[in-house]
Coordinates of C-alpha atoms in Angstrom, one line a residue:
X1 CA 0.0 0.0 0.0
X2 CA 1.4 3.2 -1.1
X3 CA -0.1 6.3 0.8
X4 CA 1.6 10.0 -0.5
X5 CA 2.4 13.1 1.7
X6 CA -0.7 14.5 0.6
X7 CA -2.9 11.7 2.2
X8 CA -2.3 12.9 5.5
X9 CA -2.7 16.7 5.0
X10 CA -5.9 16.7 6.1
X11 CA -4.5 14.5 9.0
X12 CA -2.4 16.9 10.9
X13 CA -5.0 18.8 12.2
X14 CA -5.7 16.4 14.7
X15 CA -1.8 16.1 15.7
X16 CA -1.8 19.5 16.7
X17 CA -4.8 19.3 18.5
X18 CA -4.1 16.2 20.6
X19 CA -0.2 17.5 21.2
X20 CA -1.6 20.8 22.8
X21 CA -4.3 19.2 25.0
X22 CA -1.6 17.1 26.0
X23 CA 0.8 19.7 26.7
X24 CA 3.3 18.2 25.0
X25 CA 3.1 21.3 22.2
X26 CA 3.8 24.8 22.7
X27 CA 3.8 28.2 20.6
X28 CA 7.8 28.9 19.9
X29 CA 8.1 32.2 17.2
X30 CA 4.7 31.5 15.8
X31 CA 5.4 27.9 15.3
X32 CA 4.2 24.8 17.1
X33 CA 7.2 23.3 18.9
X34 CA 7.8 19.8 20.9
X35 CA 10.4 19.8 23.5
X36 CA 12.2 17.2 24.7
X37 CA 14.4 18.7 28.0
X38 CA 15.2 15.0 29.0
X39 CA 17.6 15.3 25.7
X40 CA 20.6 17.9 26.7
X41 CA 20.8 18.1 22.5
X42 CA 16.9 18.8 22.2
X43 CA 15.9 20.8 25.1
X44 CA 15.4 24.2 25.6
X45 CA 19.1 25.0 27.2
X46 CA 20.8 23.1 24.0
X47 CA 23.5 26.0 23.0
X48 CA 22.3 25.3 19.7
X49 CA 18.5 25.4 19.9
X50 CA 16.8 22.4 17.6
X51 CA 13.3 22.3 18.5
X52 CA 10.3 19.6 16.9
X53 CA 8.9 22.0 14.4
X54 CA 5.4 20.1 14.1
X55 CA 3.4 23.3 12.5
X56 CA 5.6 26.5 11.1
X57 CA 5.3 30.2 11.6
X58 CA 2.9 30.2 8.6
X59 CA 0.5 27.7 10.2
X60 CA 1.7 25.0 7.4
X61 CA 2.7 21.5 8.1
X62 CA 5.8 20.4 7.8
X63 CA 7.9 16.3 7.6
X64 CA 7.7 16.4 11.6
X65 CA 3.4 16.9 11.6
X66 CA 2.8 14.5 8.4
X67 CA 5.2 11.6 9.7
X68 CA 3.3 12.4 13.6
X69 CA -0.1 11.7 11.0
X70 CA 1.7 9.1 9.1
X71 CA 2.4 7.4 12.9
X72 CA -0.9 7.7 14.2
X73 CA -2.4 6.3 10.8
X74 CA -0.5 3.3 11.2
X75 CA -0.8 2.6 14.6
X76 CA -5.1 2.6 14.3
X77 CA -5.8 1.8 10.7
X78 CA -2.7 -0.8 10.0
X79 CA -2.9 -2.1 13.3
X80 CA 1.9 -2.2 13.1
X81 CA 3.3 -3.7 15.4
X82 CA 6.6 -2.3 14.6
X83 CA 7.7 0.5 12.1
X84 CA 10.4 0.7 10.0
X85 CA 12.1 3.8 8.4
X86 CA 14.7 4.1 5.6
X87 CA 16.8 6.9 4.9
X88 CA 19.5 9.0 4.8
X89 CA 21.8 8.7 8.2
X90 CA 21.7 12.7 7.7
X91 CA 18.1 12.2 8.9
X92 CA 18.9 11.1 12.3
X93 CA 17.8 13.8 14.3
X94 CA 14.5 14.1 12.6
X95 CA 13.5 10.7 13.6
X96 CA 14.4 10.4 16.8
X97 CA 12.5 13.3 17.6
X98 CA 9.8 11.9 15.6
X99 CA 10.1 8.7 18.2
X100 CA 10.5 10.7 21.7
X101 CA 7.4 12.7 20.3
X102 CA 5.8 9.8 19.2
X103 CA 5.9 8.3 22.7
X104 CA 4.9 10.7 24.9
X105 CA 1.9 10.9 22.6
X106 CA 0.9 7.8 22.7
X107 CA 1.0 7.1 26.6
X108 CA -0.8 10.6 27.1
X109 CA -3.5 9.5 24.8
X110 CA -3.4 5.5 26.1
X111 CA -2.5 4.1 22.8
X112 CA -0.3 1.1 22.3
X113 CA 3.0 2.4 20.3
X114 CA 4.4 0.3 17.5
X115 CA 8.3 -0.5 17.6
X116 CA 9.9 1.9 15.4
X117 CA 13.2 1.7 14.2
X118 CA 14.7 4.2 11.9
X119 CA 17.1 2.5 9.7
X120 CA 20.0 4.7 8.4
X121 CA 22.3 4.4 5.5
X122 CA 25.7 6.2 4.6
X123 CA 27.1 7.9 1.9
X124 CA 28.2 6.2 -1.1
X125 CA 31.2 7.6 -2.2
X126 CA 33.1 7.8 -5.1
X127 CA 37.2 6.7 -5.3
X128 CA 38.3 10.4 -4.5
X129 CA 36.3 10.0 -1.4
X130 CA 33.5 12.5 -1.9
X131 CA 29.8 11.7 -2.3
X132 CA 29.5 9.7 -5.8
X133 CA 29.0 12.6 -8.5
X134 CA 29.0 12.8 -12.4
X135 CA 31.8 14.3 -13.7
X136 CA 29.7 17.5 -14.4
X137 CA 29.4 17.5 -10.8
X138 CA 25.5 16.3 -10.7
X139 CA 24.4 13.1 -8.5
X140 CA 24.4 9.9 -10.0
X141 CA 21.4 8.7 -11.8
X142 CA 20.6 5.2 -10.7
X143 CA 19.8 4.2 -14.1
X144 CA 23.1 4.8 -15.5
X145 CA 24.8 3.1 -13.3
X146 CA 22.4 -0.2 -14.2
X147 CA 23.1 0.7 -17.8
X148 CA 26.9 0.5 -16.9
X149 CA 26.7 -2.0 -14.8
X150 CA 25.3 -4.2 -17.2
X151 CA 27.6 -3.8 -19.8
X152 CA 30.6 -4.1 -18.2
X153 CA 29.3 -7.4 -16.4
X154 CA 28.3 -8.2 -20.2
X155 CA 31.7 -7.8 -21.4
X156 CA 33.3 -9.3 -18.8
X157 CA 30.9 -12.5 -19.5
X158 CA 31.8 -12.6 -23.1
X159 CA 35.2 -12.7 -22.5
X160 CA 35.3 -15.3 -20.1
X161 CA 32.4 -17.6 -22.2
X162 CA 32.4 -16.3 -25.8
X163 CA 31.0 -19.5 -26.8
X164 CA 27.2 -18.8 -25.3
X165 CA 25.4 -17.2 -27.6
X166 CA 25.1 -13.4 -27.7
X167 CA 21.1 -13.4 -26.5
X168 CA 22.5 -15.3 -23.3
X169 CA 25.4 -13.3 -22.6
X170 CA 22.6 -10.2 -22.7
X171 CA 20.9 -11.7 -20.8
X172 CA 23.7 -12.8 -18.0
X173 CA 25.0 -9.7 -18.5
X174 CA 22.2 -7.7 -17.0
X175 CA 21.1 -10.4 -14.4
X176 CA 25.2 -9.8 -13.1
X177 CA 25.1 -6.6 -13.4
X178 CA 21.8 -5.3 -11.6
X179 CA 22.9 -8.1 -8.8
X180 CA 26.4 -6.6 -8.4
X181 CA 24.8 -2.9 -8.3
X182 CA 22.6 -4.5 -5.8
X183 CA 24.8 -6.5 -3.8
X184 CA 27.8 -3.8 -3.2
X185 CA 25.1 -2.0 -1.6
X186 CA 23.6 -5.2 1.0
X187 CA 27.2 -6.1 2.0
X188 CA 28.7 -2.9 3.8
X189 CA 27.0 -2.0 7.4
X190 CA 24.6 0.0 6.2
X191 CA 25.9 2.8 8.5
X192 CA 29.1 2.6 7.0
X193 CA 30.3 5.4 4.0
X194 CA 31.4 3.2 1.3
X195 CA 33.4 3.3 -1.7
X196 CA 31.8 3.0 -5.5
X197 CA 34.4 0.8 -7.3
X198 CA 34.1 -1.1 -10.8
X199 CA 36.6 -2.9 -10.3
X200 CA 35.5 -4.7 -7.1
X201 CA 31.4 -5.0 -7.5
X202 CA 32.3 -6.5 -10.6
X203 CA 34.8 -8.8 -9.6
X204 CA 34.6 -12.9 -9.7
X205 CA 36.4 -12.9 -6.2
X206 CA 36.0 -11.7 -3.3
X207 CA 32.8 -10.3 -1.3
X208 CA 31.2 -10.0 -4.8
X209 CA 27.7 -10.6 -6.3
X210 CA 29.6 -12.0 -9.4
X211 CA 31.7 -14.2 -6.9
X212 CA 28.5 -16.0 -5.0
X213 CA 26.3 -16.2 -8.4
X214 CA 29.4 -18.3 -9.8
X215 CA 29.9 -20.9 -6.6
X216 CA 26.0 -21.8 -7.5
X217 CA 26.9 -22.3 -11.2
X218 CA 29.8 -24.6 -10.0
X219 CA 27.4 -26.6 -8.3
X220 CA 24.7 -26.8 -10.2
X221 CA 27.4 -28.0 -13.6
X222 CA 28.4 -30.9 -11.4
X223 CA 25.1 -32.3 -11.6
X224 CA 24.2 -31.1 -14.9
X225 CA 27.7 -32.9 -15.9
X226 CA 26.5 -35.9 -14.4
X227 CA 22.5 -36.2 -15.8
X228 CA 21.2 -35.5 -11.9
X229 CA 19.1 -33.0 -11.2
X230 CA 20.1 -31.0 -8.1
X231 CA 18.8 -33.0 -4.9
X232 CA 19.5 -36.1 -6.9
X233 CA 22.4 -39.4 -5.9
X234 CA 22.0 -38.3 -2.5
X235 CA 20.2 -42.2 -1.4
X236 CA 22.9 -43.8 1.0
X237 CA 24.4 -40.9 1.9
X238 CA 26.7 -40.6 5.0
X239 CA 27.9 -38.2 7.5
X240 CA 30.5 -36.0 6.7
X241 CA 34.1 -37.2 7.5
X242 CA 36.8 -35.5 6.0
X243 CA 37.9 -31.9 7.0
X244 CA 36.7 -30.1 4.5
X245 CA 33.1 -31.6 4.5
X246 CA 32.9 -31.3 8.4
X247 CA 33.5 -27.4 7.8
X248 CA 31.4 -27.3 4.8
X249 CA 28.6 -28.9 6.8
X250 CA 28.9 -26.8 9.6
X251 CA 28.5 -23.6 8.0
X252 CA 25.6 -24.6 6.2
X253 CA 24.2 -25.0 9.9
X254 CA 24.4 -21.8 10.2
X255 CA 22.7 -20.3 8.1
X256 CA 19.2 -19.9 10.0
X257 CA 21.9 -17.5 12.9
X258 CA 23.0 -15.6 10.1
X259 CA 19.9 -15.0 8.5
X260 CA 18.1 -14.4 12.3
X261 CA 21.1 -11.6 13.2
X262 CA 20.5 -9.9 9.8
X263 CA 16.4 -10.0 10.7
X264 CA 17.0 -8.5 14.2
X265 CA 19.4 -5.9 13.5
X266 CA 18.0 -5.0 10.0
X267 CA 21.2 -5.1 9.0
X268 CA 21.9 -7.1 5.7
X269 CA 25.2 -7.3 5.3
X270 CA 25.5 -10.0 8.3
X271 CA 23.7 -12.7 5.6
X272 CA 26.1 -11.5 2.6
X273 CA 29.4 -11.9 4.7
X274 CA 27.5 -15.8 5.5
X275 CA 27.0 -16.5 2.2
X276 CA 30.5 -15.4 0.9
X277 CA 31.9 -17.6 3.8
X278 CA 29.4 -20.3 2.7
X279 CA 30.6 -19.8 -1.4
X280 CA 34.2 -19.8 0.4
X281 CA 33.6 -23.2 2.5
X282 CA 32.1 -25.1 -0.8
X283 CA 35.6 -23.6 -2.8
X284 CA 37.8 -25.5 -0.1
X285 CA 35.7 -28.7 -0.3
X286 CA 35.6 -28.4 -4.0
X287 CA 39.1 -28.2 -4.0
X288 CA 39.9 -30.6 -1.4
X289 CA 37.6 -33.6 -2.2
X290 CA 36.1 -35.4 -5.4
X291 CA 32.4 -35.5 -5.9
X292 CA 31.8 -37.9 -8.7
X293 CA 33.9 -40.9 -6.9
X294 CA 33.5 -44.7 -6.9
X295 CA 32.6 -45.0 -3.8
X296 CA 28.6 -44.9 -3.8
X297 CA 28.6 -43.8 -0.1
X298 CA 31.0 -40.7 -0.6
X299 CA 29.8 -39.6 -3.6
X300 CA 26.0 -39.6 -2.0
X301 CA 27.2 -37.5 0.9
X302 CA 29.4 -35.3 -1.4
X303 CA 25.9 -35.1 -3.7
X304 CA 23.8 -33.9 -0.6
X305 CA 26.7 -31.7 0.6
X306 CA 26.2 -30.0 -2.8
X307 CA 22.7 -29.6 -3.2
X308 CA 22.3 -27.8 0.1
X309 CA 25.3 -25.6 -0.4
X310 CA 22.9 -24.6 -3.8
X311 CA 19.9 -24.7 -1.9
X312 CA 21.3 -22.0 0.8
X313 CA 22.9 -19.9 -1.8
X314 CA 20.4 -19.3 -3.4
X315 CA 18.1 -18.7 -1.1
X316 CA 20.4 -16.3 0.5
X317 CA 20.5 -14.5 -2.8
X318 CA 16.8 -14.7 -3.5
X319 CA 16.5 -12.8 0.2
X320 CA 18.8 -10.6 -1.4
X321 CA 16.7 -9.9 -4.1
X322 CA 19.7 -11.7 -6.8
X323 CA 18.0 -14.7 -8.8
X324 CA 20.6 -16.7 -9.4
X325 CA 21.7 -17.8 -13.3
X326 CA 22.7 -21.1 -14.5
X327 CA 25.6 -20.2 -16.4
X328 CA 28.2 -17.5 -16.6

């Protein structure tokens, strides 16, 4: 459900009623201000005075009175239990004004307040360290760097499998390229500045979107190279024994920690460092042991080992919002 600024113009009125029955609201300078004196940086004897502006001088809402409408909104017609916000980590004051507001509110008027949780992002920056510009100096337009993204990922497919057809290679190309766009972003702490490189989103090693996609092509050619469908040869299968299964087994056991702590926190980039260590566990048993072997035993248990190390991938990418490709 998508609900515009303008849906809760006619909204605010009520916020500004409510917050000055409550007291919570007072006239600042001709505006409608919220205090919050338990905050040294919010109160009224901050050196630098930052007041919640809920209605300005002009009598005209503002961000602070819609989001208070937004809130309220929510909390009655959605029923939330728990709130979520997005944005800039510039916006940091904003919302946890929004929140102490939000909560005195609420308990004054004996409603039930949702969780809310404002989850910030840094700056993406460009190599010279400065916020990612053109080189006219204007931001970035996501949609170029999709366009680029693709093309480079489609050149650097064509060079390492010229003999897929051109269609395919298009095709790969973009799929790589929106997923390394995508997946530079998911794997740095969101609250971490980060640097734009080419060179690195793009890269077959590493923490890399190119990196995890190719670990599930690996392991889906062994069973294509052997006429099994994944999930397939795994009857008679054993426990893991040597060193390199054992570790490979017990990092696919933890997937469900990984995926909780990214949940909890909001905080992606604890499933993408999982799924590169995963991608990095299956390389070492790749390495270390044989999969198609004589031994009807092992090679079931080497099968099975295979087809969840797929199965996690990419599920971990599809949570990612990367479909995975079957060839690069």
């Amino acid at each position: 459900v998508i609900l515009g600024e303008s849906f809760y113009r006619d909204k605010v009125d009520q916020v500004y009623a409510e917050l000055a029955k409550h007291k919570l609201a007072e006239e600042s300078e001709g505006a409608l201000v919220v205090w919050h004196d338990e905050e040294p940086r919010f109160s009224r004897d901050a050196e630098t005075k930052m007041p919640f502006i809920v209605r300005k001088k002009d009598g005209s809402s503002n961000y602070a009175s819609t989001d208070l409408a937004t809130l309220l909104y929510r909390a009655e017609h959605f029923k939330a239990d728990e709130i979520v916000y997005v944005t800039d980590g510039r916006q940091q004051d904003h919302f946890h004004q929004l929140f102490l507001t939000g909560a005195k509110w609420f308990k004054a008027s004996d409603r039930k307040l949702p969780r809310l949780r404002h989850v910030w992002f840094g700056t993406i920056l460009g190599e010279d360290g400065k916020a990612i510009k053109t080189k006219s100096g204007d931001p970035v337009r996501l949609q170029a760097l999709i366009d680029e993204a693709t093309q480079r990922a489609y050149d650097a497919v064509t060079s390492k499998s010229p003999e897929l057809p051109e269609a395919e290679r298009r095709e790969i190309g973009k799929a790589i390229g929106v997923a390394a766009m995508r997946y530079a972003d998911l794997s740095s702490n969101r609250t971490m500045d980060y640097t734009f490189s080419w060179d690195k989103l793009l890269a077959f090693e590493g923490n890399t979107a190119p990196y995890l996609m190719y670990a599930v092509v690996r392991v889906r050619s062994i069973f294509r190279k052997s006429g099994l469908a994944v999930g397939q040869g795994e009857e008679g299968a054993t426990d893991p024994e040597t060193p390199a299964e054992i570790a490979l087994a017990r990092k696919l056991l933890a997937f469900t920690a990984a995926l909780d702590q990214a949940l909890e926190e909001l905080r992606p980039h604890h499933l993408c460092t999982y799924l590169h260590e995963l991608a990095a566990a299956y390389g070492t048993f790749y390495a270390a042991d044989s999969v198609i072997v004589d031994d009807p035993a092992v090679k079931a248990r080497r099968l099975m080992l295979c087809s969840r190390t797929c199965a996690v991938m990419e599920t971990g990418l599809r949570l990612l919002g990367i479909e995975p490709v079957e060839r690069m």
